[in-house]
Amino acid sequence: MQALNEYVAQKNAWGKLFGSRPLDLNKAQDRKAIASSIDADLSPENLSCDGELPPSQVQAKYKRLSQCAQQLKRLDPTVEIYEY
């Protein structure tokens, strides 16, 4: 669950800058929000930064996000991640 924990920590760090409350993997509502965020990050436009990233970086990003999606699905099989 290391990849997922790192992902949530990164989201929380950015959220803190904008005054958002921290996400908690122990809360079902937050797990759904995290799934939605992973889903958005996996969209082709976001994954490739609108085509600006080289393929190697896109692959690395996809691999990391896929690990996060897998770990979240193991933690909560009810979450939906459409891009995964």
PDB file of N, CA, C and O in Angstrom:
ATOM      1  N   MET A   1       0.815  -1.202   0.000  1.00  0.00           N
ATOM      2  CA  MET A   1       0.000   0.000   0.000  1.00  0.00           C
ATOM      3  C   MET A   1       0.858   1.266   0.000  1.00  0.00           C
ATOM      4  O   MET A   1       0.344   2.351   0.154  1.00  0.00           O
ATOM      5  N   GLN A   2       2.135   1.080  -0.224  1.00  0.00           N
ATOM      6  CA  GLN A   2       3.039   2.223  -0.197  1.00  0.00           C
ATOM      7  C   GLN A   2       2.711   3.246  -1.282  1.00  0.00           C
ATOM      8  O   GLN A   2       2.668   4.452  -1.016  1.00  0.00           O
ATOM      9  N   ALA A   3       2.455   2.781  -2.491  1.00  0.00           N
ATOM     10  CA  ALA A   3       2.160   3.706  -3.596  1.00  0.00           C
ATOM     11  C   ALA A   3       0.894   4.505  -3.299  1.00  0.00           C
ATOM     12  O   ALA A   3       0.854   5.725  -3.507  1.00  0.00           O
ATOM     13  N   LEU A   4      -0.120   3.834  -2.788  1.00  0.00           N
ATOM     14  CA  LEU A   4      -1.384   4.505  -2.466  1.00  0.00           C
ATOM     15  C   LEU A   4      -1.193   5.509  -1.334  1.00  0.00           C
ATOM     16  O   LEU A   4      -1.696   6.635  -1.405  1.00  0.00           O
ATOM     17  N   ASN A   5      -0.464   5.126  -0.307  1.00  0.00           N
ATOM     18  CA  ASN A   5      -0.216   6.050   0.807  1.00  0.00           C
ATOM     19  C   ASN A   5       0.560   7.287   0.343  1.00  0.00           C
ATOM     20  O   ASN A   5       0.271   8.406   0.776  1.00  0.00           O
ATOM     21  N   GLU A   6       1.528   7.082  -0.546  1.00  0.00           N
ATOM     22  CA  GLU A   6       2.289   8.212  -1.077  1.00  0.00           C
ATOM     23  C   GLU A   6       1.394   9.118  -1.923  1.00  0.00           C
ATOM     24  O   GLU A   6       1.499  10.348  -1.858  1.00  0.00           O
ATOM     25  N   TYR A   7       0.509   8.498  -2.712  1.00  0.00           N
ATOM     26  CA  TYR A   7      -0.423   9.264  -3.547  1.00  0.00           C
ATOM     27  C   TYR A   7      -1.331  10.136  -2.675  1.00  0.00           C
ATOM     28  O   TYR A   7      -1.518  11.323  -2.944  1.00  0.00           O
ATOM     29  N   VAL A   8      -1.886   9.538  -1.624  1.00  0.00           N
ATOM     30  CA  VAL A   8      -2.784  10.272  -0.722  1.00  0.00           C
ATOM     31  C   VAL A   8      -2.019  11.377  -0.001  1.00  0.00           C
ATOM     32  O   VAL A   8      -2.525  12.497   0.141  1.00  0.00           O
ATOM     33  N   ALA A   9      -0.798  11.090   0.423  1.00  0.00           N
ATOM     34  CA  ALA A   9       0.012  12.115   1.096  1.00  0.00           C
ATOM     35  C   ALA A   9       0.277  13.289   0.164  1.00  0.00           C
ATOM     36  O   ALA A   9       0.210  14.459   0.582  1.00  0.00           O
ATOM     37  N   GLN A  10       0.550  12.998  -1.119  1.00  0.00           N
ATOM     38  CA  GLN A  10       0.783  14.063  -2.093  1.00  0.00           C
ATOM     39  C   GLN A  10      -0.496  14.875  -2.309  1.00  0.00           C
ATOM     40  O   GLN A  10      -0.455  16.112  -2.353  1.00  0.00           O
ATOM     41  N   LYS A  11      -1.631  14.198  -2.445  1.00  0.00           N
ATOM     42  CA  LYS A  11      -2.912  14.902  -2.612  1.00  0.00           C
ATOM     43  C   LYS A  11      -3.214  15.765  -1.392  1.00  0.00           C
ATOM     44  O   LYS A  11      -3.704  16.895  -1.523  1.00  0.00           O
ATOM     45  N   ASN A  12      -2.923  15.244  -0.210  1.00  0.00           N
ATOM     46  CA  ASN A  12      -3.172  16.011   1.010  1.00  0.00           C
ATOM     47  C   ASN A  12      -2.259  17.225   1.122  1.00  0.00           C
ATOM     48  O   ASN A  12      -2.674  18.280   1.599  1.00  0.00           O
ATOM     49  N   ALA A  13      -1.016  17.076   0.672  1.00  0.00           N
ATOM     50  CA  ALA A  13      -0.080  18.204   0.706  1.00  0.00           C
ATOM     51  C   ALA A  13      -0.576  19.327  -0.205  1.00  0.00           C
ATOM     52  O   ALA A  13      -0.566  20.505   0.181  1.00  0.00           O
ATOM     53  N   TRP A  14      -1.025  18.970  -1.412  1.00  0.00           N
ATOM     54  CA  TRP A  14      -1.573  19.985  -2.321  1.00  0.00           C
ATOM     55  C   TRP A  14      -2.878  20.551  -1.773  1.00  0.00           C
ATOM     56  O   TRP A  14      -3.125  21.751  -1.858  1.00  0.00           O
ATOM     57  N   GLY A  15      -3.710  19.691  -1.218  1.00  0.00           N
ATOM     58  CA  GLY A  15      -4.978  20.144  -0.658  1.00  0.00           C
ATOM     59  C   GLY A  15      -4.788  21.121   0.491  1.00  0.00           C
ATOM     60  O   GLY A  15      -5.558  22.074   0.647  1.00  0.00           O
ATOM     61  N   LYS A  16      -3.756  20.897   1.280  1.00  0.00           N
ATOM     62  CA  LYS A  16      -3.472  21.788   2.411  1.00  0.00           C
ATOM     63  C   LYS A  16      -3.177  23.208   1.931  1.00  0.00           C
ATOM     64  O   LYS A  16      -3.589  24.186   2.547  1.00  0.00           O
ATOM     65  N   LEU A  17      -2.493  23.299   0.783  1.00  0.00           N
ATOM     66  CA  LEU A  17      -2.181  24.619   0.230  1.00  0.00           C
ATOM     67  C   LEU A  17      -3.448  25.390  -0.142  1.00  0.00           C
ATOM     68  O   LEU A  17      -3.464  26.614  -0.111  1.00  0.00           O
ATOM     69  N   PHE A  18      -4.487  24.646  -0.508  1.00  0.00           N
ATOM     70  CA  PHE A  18      -5.728  25.272  -0.955  1.00  0.00           C
ATOM     71  C   PHE A  18      -6.840  25.195   0.080  1.00  0.00           C
ATOM     72  O   PHE A  18      -7.996  25.493  -0.219  1.00  0.00           O
ATOM     73  N   GLY A  19      -6.493  24.771   1.298  1.00  0.00           N
ATOM     74  CA  GLY A  19      -7.462  24.764   2.384  1.00  0.00           C
ATOM     75  C   GLY A  19      -8.434  23.600   2.385  1.00  0.00           C
ATOM     76  O   GLY A  19      -9.462  23.672   3.050  1.00  0.00           O
ATOM     77  N   SER A  20      -8.130  22.538   1.651  1.00  0.00           N
ATOM     78  CA  SER A  20      -9.004  21.358   1.637  1.00  0.00           C
ATOM     79  C   SER A  20      -8.732  20.497   2.873  1.00  0.00           C
ATOM     80  O   SER A  20      -7.617  20.466   3.382  1.00  0.00           O
ATOM     81  N   ARG A  21      -9.751  19.778   3.282  1.00  0.00           N
ATOM     82  CA  ARG A  21      -9.536  18.877   4.415  1.00  0.00           C
ATOM     83  C   ARG A  21      -8.772  17.652   3.918  1.00  0.00           C
ATOM     84  O   ARG A  21      -8.911  17.248   2.769  1.00  0.00           O
ATOM     85  N   PRO A  22      -7.973  17.037   4.786  1.00  0.00           N
ATOM     86  CA  PRO A  22      -7.178  15.882   4.358  1.00  0.00           C
ATOM     87  C   PRO A  22      -8.047  14.663   4.039  1.00  0.00           C
ATOM     88  O   PRO A  22      -9.082  14.448   4.658  1.00  0.00           O
ATOM     89  N   LEU A  23      -7.597  13.888   3.072  1.00  0.00           N
ATOM     90  CA  LEU A  23      -8.272  12.644   2.715  1.00  0.00           C
ATOM     91  C   LEU A  23      -7.785  11.539   3.644  1.00  0.00           C
ATOM     92  O   LEU A  23      -6.613  11.504   4.016  1.00  0.00           O
ATOM     93  N   ASP A  24      -8.677  10.622   3.991  1.00  0.00           N
ATOM     94  CA  ASP A  24      -8.371   9.540   4.929  1.00  0.00           C
ATOM     95  C   ASP A  24      -8.802   8.216   4.309  1.00  0.00           C
ATOM     96  O   ASP A  24      -9.982   8.039   3.995  1.00  0.00           O
ATOM     97  N   LEU A  25      -7.867   7.299   4.153  1.00  0.00           N
ATOM     98  CA  LEU A  25      -8.178   5.997   3.555  1.00  0.00           C
ATOM     99  C   LEU A  25      -9.127   5.159   4.410  1.00  0.00           C
ATOM    100  O   LEU A  25      -9.695   4.184   3.926  1.00  0.00           O
ATOM    101  N   ASN A  26      -9.315   5.540   5.652  1.00  0.00           N
ATOM    102  CA  ASN A  26     -10.212   4.791   6.539  1.00  0.00           C
ATOM    103  C   ASN A  26     -11.674   5.182   6.361  1.00  0.00           C
ATOM    104  O   ASN A  26     -12.553   4.543   6.926  1.00  0.00           O
ATOM    105  N   LYS A  27     -11.935   6.227   5.595  1.00  0.00           N
ATOM    106  CA  LYS A  27     -13.307   6.697   5.381  1.00  0.00           C
ATOM    107  C   LYS A  27     -13.764   6.349   3.969  1.00  0.00           C
ATOM    108  O   LYS A  27     -13.090   6.661   2.988  1.00  0.00           O
ATOM    109  N   ALA A  28     -14.939   5.712   3.873  1.00  0.00           N
ATOM    110  CA  ALA A  28     -15.471   5.280   2.573  1.00  0.00           C
ATOM    111  C   ALA A  28     -15.653   6.459   1.615  1.00  0.00           C
ATOM    112  O   ALA A  28     -15.340   6.357   0.427  1.00  0.00           O
ATOM    113  N   GLN A  29     -16.141   7.568   2.128  1.00  0.00           N
ATOM    114  CA  GLN A  29     -16.370   8.748   1.288  1.00  0.00           C
ATOM    115  C   GLN A  29     -15.041   9.255   0.702  1.00  0.00           C
ATOM    116  O   GLN A  29     -14.974   9.622  -0.470  1.00  0.00           O
ATOM    117  N   ASP A  30     -14.000   9.242   1.507  1.00  0.00           N
ATOM    118  CA  ASP A  30     -12.690   9.687   1.027  1.00  0.00           C
ATOM    119  C   ASP A  30     -12.098   8.692   0.036  1.00  0.00           C
ATOM    120  O   ASP A  30     -11.442   9.087  -0.932  1.00  0.00           O
ATOM    121  N   ARG A  31     -12.323   7.405   0.247  1.00  0.00           N
ATOM    122  CA  ARG A  31     -11.833   6.403  -0.710  1.00  0.00           C
ATOM    123  C   ARG A  31     -12.472   6.620  -2.076  1.00  0.00           C
ATOM    124  O   ARG A  31     -11.814   6.482  -3.108  1.00  0.00           O
ATOM    125  N   LYS A  32     -13.745   6.984  -2.089  1.00  0.00           N
ATOM    126  CA  LYS A  32     -14.419   7.277  -3.357  1.00  0.00           C
ATOM    127  C   LYS A  32     -13.812   8.522  -4.015  1.00  0.00           C
ATOM    128  O   LYS A  32     -13.630   8.571  -5.231  1.00  0.00           O
ATOM    129  N   ALA A  33     -13.489   9.524  -3.207  1.00  0.00           N
ATOM    130  CA  ALA A  33     -12.858  10.745  -3.735  1.00  0.00           C
ATOM    131  C   ALA A  33     -11.456  10.435  -4.278  1.00  0.00           C
ATOM    132  O   ALA A  33     -11.056  10.966  -5.323  1.00  0.00           O
ATOM    133  N   ILE A  34     -10.737   9.568  -3.596  1.00  0.00           N
ATOM    134  CA  ILE A  34      -9.399   9.178  -4.048  1.00  0.00           C
ATOM    135  C   ILE A  34      -9.503   8.407  -5.360  1.00  0.00           C
ATOM    136  O   ILE A  34      -8.724   8.630  -6.291  1.00  0.00           O
ATOM    137  N   ALA A  35     -10.491   7.512  -5.454  1.00  0.00           N
ATOM    138  CA  ALA A  35     -10.710   6.759  -6.692  1.00  0.00           C
ATOM    139  C   ALA A  35     -11.021   7.707  -7.843  1.00  0.00           C
ATOM    140  O   ALA A  35     -10.502   7.537  -8.955  1.00  0.00           O
ATOM    141  N   SER A  36     -11.827   8.696  -7.574  1.00  0.00           N
ATOM    142  CA  SER A  36     -12.172   9.680  -8.601  1.00  0.00           C
ATOM    143  C   SER A  36     -10.933  10.460  -9.035  1.00  0.00           C
ATOM    144  O   SER A  36     -10.746  10.748 -10.226  1.00  0.00           O
ATOM    145  N   SER A  37     -10.087  10.780  -8.095  1.00  0.00           N
ATOM    146  CA  SER A  37      -8.861  11.514  -8.397  1.00  0.00           C
ATOM    147  C   SER A  37      -7.901  10.656  -9.232  1.00  0.00           C
ATOM    148  O   SER A  37      -7.309  11.146 -10.199  1.00  0.00           O
ATOM    149  N   ILE A  38      -7.759   9.394  -8.864  1.00  0.00           N
ATOM    150  CA  ILE A  38      -6.913   8.482  -9.643  1.00  0.00           C
ATOM    151  C   ILE A  38      -7.476   8.353 -11.056  1.00  0.00           C
ATOM    152  O   ILE A  38      -6.738   8.376 -12.041  1.00  0.00           O
ATOM    153  N   ASP A  39      -8.796   8.218 -11.138  1.00  0.00           N
ATOM    154  CA  ASP A  39      -9.462   8.110 -12.430  1.00  0.00           C
ATOM    155  C   ASP A  39      -9.154   9.330 -13.303  1.00  0.00           C
ATOM    156  O   ASP A  39      -8.823   9.202 -14.480  1.00  0.00           O
ATOM    157  N   ALA A  40      -9.242  10.510 -12.715  1.00  0.00           N
ATOM    158  CA  ALA A  40      -8.951  11.740 -13.462  1.00  0.00           C
ATOM    159  C   ALA A  40      -7.485  11.792 -13.881  1.00  0.00           C
ATOM    160  O   ALA A  40      -7.164  12.182 -15.008  1.00  0.00           O
ATOM    161  N   ASP A  41      -6.594  11.378 -12.992  1.00  0.00           N
ATOM    162  CA  ASP A  41      -5.160  11.396 -13.312  1.00  0.00           C
ATOM    163  C   ASP A  41      -4.809  10.391 -14.406  1.00  0.00           C
ATOM    164  O   ASP A  41      -3.821  10.576 -15.119  1.00  0.00           O
ATOM    165  N   LEU A  42      -5.612   9.331 -14.531  1.00  0.00           N
ATOM    166  CA  LEU A  42      -5.371   8.323 -15.561  1.00  0.00           C
ATOM    167  C   LEU A  42      -5.957   8.688 -16.925  1.00  0.00           C
ATOM    168  O   LEU A  42      -5.713   7.990 -17.902  1.00  0.00           O
ATOM    169  N   SER A  43      -6.705   9.778 -17.003  1.00  0.00           N
ATOM    170  CA  SER A  43      -7.254  10.169 -18.305  1.00  0.00           C
ATOM    171  C   SER A  43      -6.089  10.494 -19.238  1.00  0.00           C
ATOM    172  O   SER A  43      -5.049  10.991 -18.801  1.00  0.00           O
ATOM    173  N   PRO A  44      -6.241  10.196 -20.517  1.00  0.00           N
ATOM    174  CA  PRO A  44      -5.121  10.403 -21.459  1.00  0.00           C
ATOM    175  C   PRO A  44      -4.553  11.824 -21.445  1.00  0.00           C
ATOM    176  O   PRO A  44      -3.335  12.006 -21.530  1.00  0.00           O
ATOM    177  N   GLU A  45      -5.409  12.815 -21.318  1.00  0.00           N
ATOM    178  CA  GLU A  45      -4.934  14.202 -21.318  1.00  0.00           C
ATOM    179  C   GLU A  45      -4.055  14.489 -20.102  1.00  0.00           C
ATOM    180  O   GLU A  45      -3.004  15.117 -20.217  1.00  0.00           O
ATOM    181  N   ASN A  46      -4.502  14.045 -18.937  1.00  0.00           N
ATOM    182  CA  ASN A  46      -3.735  14.292 -17.718  1.00  0.00           C
ATOM    183  C   ASN A  46      -2.498  13.402 -17.644  1.00  0.00           C
ATOM    184  O   ASN A  46      -1.445  13.830 -17.176  1.00  0.00           O
ATOM    185  N   LEU A  47      -2.644  12.180 -18.080  1.00  0.00           N
ATOM    186  CA  LEU A  47      -1.534  11.232 -18.025  1.00  0.00           C
ATOM    187  C   LEU A  47      -0.354  11.721 -18.853  1.00  0.00           C
ATOM    188  O   LEU A  47       0.795  11.632 -18.426  1.00  0.00           O
ATOM    189  N   SER A  48      -0.628  12.266 -20.019  1.00  0.00           N
ATOM    190  CA  SER A  48       0.455  12.698 -20.908  1.00  0.00           C
ATOM    191  C   SER A  48       0.709  14.206 -20.846  1.00  0.00           C
ATOM    192  O   SER A  48       1.535  14.708 -21.608  1.00  0.00           O
ATOM    193  N   CYS A  49       0.011  14.894 -19.948  1.00  0.00           N
ATOM    194  CA  CYS A  49       0.107  16.362 -19.872  1.00  0.00           C
ATOM    195  C   CYS A  49      -0.146  16.963 -21.249  1.00  0.00           C
ATOM    196  O   CYS A  49       0.643  17.745 -21.774  1.00  0.00           O
ATOM    197  N   ASP A  50      -1.276  16.558 -21.833  1.00  0.00           N
ATOM    198  CA  ASP A  50      -1.695  16.999 -23.168  1.00  0.00           C
ATOM    199  C   ASP A  50      -0.634  16.749 -24.234  1.00  0.00           C
ATOM    200  O   ASP A  50      -0.413  17.559 -25.123  1.00  0.00           O
ATOM    201  N   GLY A  51       0.042  15.598 -24.114  1.00  0.00           N
ATOM    202  CA  GLY A  51       1.032  15.212 -25.113  1.00  0.00           C
ATOM    203  C   GLY A  51       2.404  15.810 -24.917  1.00  0.00           C
ATOM    204  O   GLY A  51       3.277  15.633 -25.760  1.00  0.00           O
ATOM    205  N   GLU A  52       2.613  16.506 -23.828  1.00  0.00           N
ATOM    206  CA  GLU A  52       3.892  17.178 -23.594  1.00  0.00           C
ATOM    207  C   GLU A  52       4.953  16.263 -22.987  1.00  0.00           C
ATOM    208  O   GLU A  52       6.143  16.548 -23.101  1.00  0.00           O
ATOM    209  N   LEU A  53       4.555  15.183 -22.330  1.00  0.00           N
ATOM    210  CA  LEU A  53       5.529  14.305 -21.687  1.00  0.00           C
ATOM    211  C   LEU A  53       6.073  13.281 -22.670  1.00  0.00           C
ATOM    212  O   LEU A  53       5.355  12.800 -23.542  1.00  0.00           O
ATOM    213  N   PRO A  54       7.343  12.917 -22.501  1.00  0.00           N
ATOM    214  CA  PRO A  54       7.893  11.845 -23.327  1.00  0.00           C
ATOM    215  C   PRO A  54       7.273  10.498 -22.920  1.00  0.00           C
ATOM    216  O   PRO A  54       6.825  10.338 -21.776  1.00  0.00           O
ATOM    217  N   PRO A  55       7.240   9.541 -23.829  1.00  0.00           N
ATOM    218  CA  PRO A  55       6.611   8.252 -23.543  1.00  0.00           C
ATOM    219  C   PRO A  55       7.129   7.564 -22.276  1.00  0.00           C
ATOM    220  O   PRO A  55       6.358   6.925 -21.562  1.00  0.00           O
ATOM    221  N   SER A  56       8.405   7.691 -21.988  1.00  0.00           N
ATOM    222  CA  SER A  56       8.952   7.038 -20.796  1.00  0.00           C
ATOM    223  C   SER A  56       8.320   7.592 -19.512  1.00  0.00           C
ATOM    224  O   SER A  56       8.034   6.847 -18.577  1.00  0.00           O
ATOM    225  N   GLN A  57       8.087   8.893 -19.468  1.00  0.00           N
ATOM    226  CA  GLN A  57       7.459   9.492 -18.291  1.00  0.00           C
ATOM    227  C   GLN A  57       5.983   9.123 -18.209  1.00  0.00           C
ATOM    228  O   GLN A  57       5.455   8.920 -17.122  1.00  0.00           O
ATOM    229  N   VAL A  58       5.320   9.034 -19.343  1.00  0.00           N
ATOM    230  CA  VAL A  58       3.917   8.631 -19.364  1.00  0.00           C
ATOM    231  C   VAL A  58       3.794   7.208 -18.835  1.00  0.00           C
ATOM    232  O   VAL A  58       2.913   6.915 -18.017  1.00  0.00           O
ATOM    233  N   GLN A  59       4.684   6.318 -19.271  1.00  0.00           N
ATOM    234  CA  GLN A  59       4.656   4.927 -18.805  1.00  0.00           C
ATOM    235  C   GLN A  59       4.905   4.848 -17.307  1.00  0.00           C
ATOM    236  O   GLN A  59       4.229   4.086 -16.599  1.00  0.00           O
ATOM    237  N   ALA A  60       5.865   5.607 -16.803  1.00  0.00           N
ATOM    238  CA  ALA A  60       6.164   5.598 -15.368  1.00  0.00           C
ATOM    239  C   ALA A  60       4.967   6.115 -14.568  1.00  0.00           C
ATOM    240  O   ALA A  60       4.615   5.560 -13.520  1.00  0.00           O
ATOM    241  N   LYS A  61       4.356   7.173 -15.057  1.00  0.00           N
ATOM    242  CA  LYS A  61       3.182   7.745 -14.397  1.00  0.00           C
ATOM    243  C   LYS A  61       2.022   6.739 -14.396  1.00  0.00           C
ATOM    244  O   LYS A  61       1.347   6.555 -13.387  1.00  0.00           O
ATOM    245  N   TYR A  62       1.809   6.085 -15.536  1.00  0.00           N
ATOM    246  CA  TYR A  62       0.748   5.089 -15.653  1.00  0.00           C
ATOM    247  C   TYR A  62       0.984   3.922 -14.693  1.00  0.00           C
ATOM    248  O   TYR A  62       0.063   3.464 -14.020  1.00  0.00           O
ATOM    249  N   LYS A  63       2.227   3.473 -14.611  1.00  0.00           N
ATOM    250  CA  LYS A  63       2.556   2.361 -13.722  1.00  0.00           C
ATOM    251  C   LYS A  63       2.267   2.716 -12.265  1.00  0.00           C
ATOM    252  O   LYS A  63       1.674   1.933 -11.530  1.00  0.00           O
ATOM    253  N   ARG A  64       2.683   3.917 -11.851  1.00  0.00           N
ATOM    254  CA  ARG A  64       2.468   4.353 -10.469  1.00  0.00           C
ATOM    255  C   ARG A  64       0.976   4.490 -10.172  1.00  0.00           C
ATOM    256  O   ARG A  64       0.487   4.024  -9.145  1.00  0.00           O
ATOM    257  N   LEU A  65       0.241   5.103 -11.081  1.00  0.00           N
ATOM    258  CA  LEU A  65      -1.198   5.283 -10.865  1.00  0.00           C
ATOM    259  C   LEU A  65      -1.944   3.952 -10.897  1.00  0.00           C
ATOM    260  O   LEU A  65      -2.910   3.760 -10.152  1.00  0.00           O
ATOM    261  N   SER A  66      -1.495   3.025 -11.730  1.00  0.00           N
ATOM    262  CA  SER A  66      -2.110   1.698 -11.772  1.00  0.00           C
ATOM    263  C   SER A  66      -1.886   0.955 -10.462  1.00  0.00           C
ATOM    264  O   SER A  66      -2.779   0.259  -9.977  1.00  0.00           O
ATOM    265  N   GLN A  67      -0.696   1.110  -9.887  1.00  0.00           N
ATOM    266  CA  GLN A  67      -0.427   0.507  -8.580  1.00  0.00           C
ATOM    267  C   GLN A  67      -1.363   1.087  -7.527  1.00  0.00           C
ATOM    268  O   GLN A  67      -1.911   0.355  -6.702  1.00  0.00           O
ATOM    269  N   CYS A  68      -1.544   2.395  -7.563  1.00  0.00           N
ATOM    270  CA  CYS A  68      -2.447   3.050  -6.619  1.00  0.00           C
ATOM    271  C   CYS A  68      -3.869   2.521  -6.791  1.00  0.00           C
ATOM    272  O   CYS A  68      -4.555   2.234  -5.800  1.00  0.00           O
ATOM    273  N   ALA A  69      -4.306   2.388  -8.033  1.00  0.00           N
ATOM    274  CA  ALA A  69      -5.653   1.894  -8.316  1.00  0.00           C
ATOM    275  C   ALA A  69      -5.816   0.464  -7.805  1.00  0.00           C
ATOM    276  O   ALA A  69      -6.829   0.137  -7.174  1.00  0.00           O
ATOM    277  N   GLN A  70      -4.830  -0.379  -8.064  1.00  0.00           N
ATOM    278  CA  GLN A  70      -4.877  -1.764  -7.584  1.00  0.00           C
ATOM    279  C   GLN A  70      -4.977  -1.816  -6.065  1.00  0.00           C
ATOM    280  O   GLN A  70      -5.781  -2.569  -5.511  1.00  0.00           O
ATOM    281  N   GLN A  71      -4.143  -1.046  -5.398  1.00  0.00           N
ATOM    282  CA  GLN A  71      -4.116  -1.057  -3.944  1.00  0.00           C
ATOM    283  C   GLN A  71      -5.423  -0.537  -3.359  1.00  0.00           C
ATOM    284  O   GLN A  71      -5.929  -1.077  -2.373  1.00  0.00           O
ATOM    285  N   LEU A  72      -5.988   0.486  -3.994  1.00  0.00           N
ATOM    286  CA  LEU A  72      -7.259   1.022  -3.513  1.00  0.00           C
ATOM    287  C   LEU A  72      -8.380   0.011  -3.735  1.00  0.00           C
ATOM    288  O   LEU A  72      -9.234  -0.167  -2.865  1.00  0.00           O
ATOM    289  N   LYS A  73      -8.386  -0.668  -4.876  1.00  0.00           N
ATOM    290  CA  LYS A  73      -9.407  -1.688  -5.148  1.00  0.00           C
ATOM    291  C   LYS A  73      -9.293  -2.854  -4.162  1.00  0.00           C
ATOM    292  O   LYS A  73     -10.307  -3.425  -3.769  1.00  0.00           O
ATOM    293  N   ARG A  74      -8.071  -3.201  -3.768  1.00  0.00           N
ATOM    294  CA  ARG A  74      -7.900  -4.251  -2.760  1.00  0.00           C
ATOM    295  C   ARG A  74      -8.446  -3.806  -1.409  1.00  0.00           C
ATOM    296  O   ARG A  74      -9.042  -4.594  -0.688  1.00  0.00           O
ATOM    297  N   LEU A  75      -8.234  -2.543  -1.096  1.00  0.00           N
ATOM    298  CA  LEU A  75      -8.711  -1.990   0.171  1.00  0.00           C
ATOM    299  C   LEU A  75     -10.223  -1.852   0.179  1.00  0.00           C
ATOM    300  O   LEU A  75     -10.883  -2.148   1.177  1.00  0.00           O
ATOM    301  N   ASP A  76     -10.785  -1.406  -0.941  1.00  0.00           N
ATOM    302  CA  ASP A  76     -12.231  -1.187  -1.041  1.00  0.00           C
ATOM    303  C   ASP A  76     -12.711  -1.587  -2.432  1.00  0.00           C
ATOM    304  O   ASP A  76     -12.657  -0.791  -3.367  1.00  0.00           O
ATOM    305  N   PRO A  77     -13.195  -2.823  -2.582  1.00  0.00           N
ATOM    306  CA  PRO A  77     -13.634  -3.300  -3.896  1.00  0.00           C
ATOM    307  C   PRO A  77     -14.845  -2.558  -4.465  1.00  0.00           C
ATOM    308  O   PRO A  77     -15.155  -2.702  -5.644  1.00  0.00           O
ATOM    309  N   THR A  78     -15.511  -1.735  -3.665  1.00  0.00           N
ATOM    310  CA  THR A  78     -16.703  -1.035  -4.156  1.00  0.00           C
ATOM    311  C   THR A  78     -16.377   0.232  -4.944  1.00  0.00           C
ATOM    312  O   THR A  78     -17.246   0.746  -5.639  1.00  0.00           O
ATOM    313  N   VAL A  79     -15.141   0.739  -4.831  1.00  0.00           N
ATOM    314  CA  VAL A  79     -14.800   1.967  -5.560  1.00  0.00           C
ATOM    315  C   VAL A  79     -14.706   1.669  -7.047  1.00  0.00           C
ATOM    316  O   VAL A  79     -14.362   0.563  -7.454  1.00  0.00           O
ATOM    317  N   GLU A  80     -15.024   2.671  -7.845  1.00  0.00           N
ATOM    318  CA  GLU A  80     -14.978   2.516  -9.292  1.00  0.00           C
ATOM    319  C   GLU A  80     -13.926   3.433  -9.882  1.00  0.00           C
ATOM    320  O   GLU A  80     -13.922   4.633  -9.609  1.00  0.00           O
ATOM    321  N   ILE A  81     -13.072   2.846 -10.700  1.00  0.00           N
ATOM    322  CA  ILE A  81     -12.043   3.606 -11.413  1.00  0.00           C
ATOM    323  C   ILE A  81     -12.175   3.204 -12.867  1.00  0.00           C
ATOM    324  O   ILE A  81     -11.750   2.132 -13.275  1.00  0.00           O
ATOM    325  N   TYR A  82     -12.786   4.049 -13.654  1.00  0.00           N
ATOM    326  CA  TYR A  82     -13.143   3.708 -15.025  1.00  0.00           C
ATOM    327  C   TYR A  82     -11.948   3.653 -15.958  1.00  0.00           C
ATOM    328  O   TYR A  82     -11.915   2.853 -16.887  1.00  0.00           O
ATOM    329  N   GLU A  83     -10.956   4.497 -15.762  1.00  0.00           N
ATOM    330  CA  GLU A  83      -9.802   4.542 -16.658  1.00  0.00           C
ATOM    331  C   GLU A  83      -8.830   3.395 -16.387  1.00  0.00           C
ATOM    332  O   GLU A  83      -7.931   3.143 -17.175  1.00  0.00           O
ATOM    333  N   TYR A  84      -8.991   2.693 -15.266  1.00  0.00           N
ATOM    334  CA  TYR A  84      -8.071   1.603 -14.909  1.00  0.00           C
ATOM    335  C   TYR A  84      -8.536   0.305 -15.507  1.00  0.00           C
ATOM    336  O   TYR A  84      -9.590  -0.141 -15.439  1.00  0.00           O
TER     337      TYR A  84
END
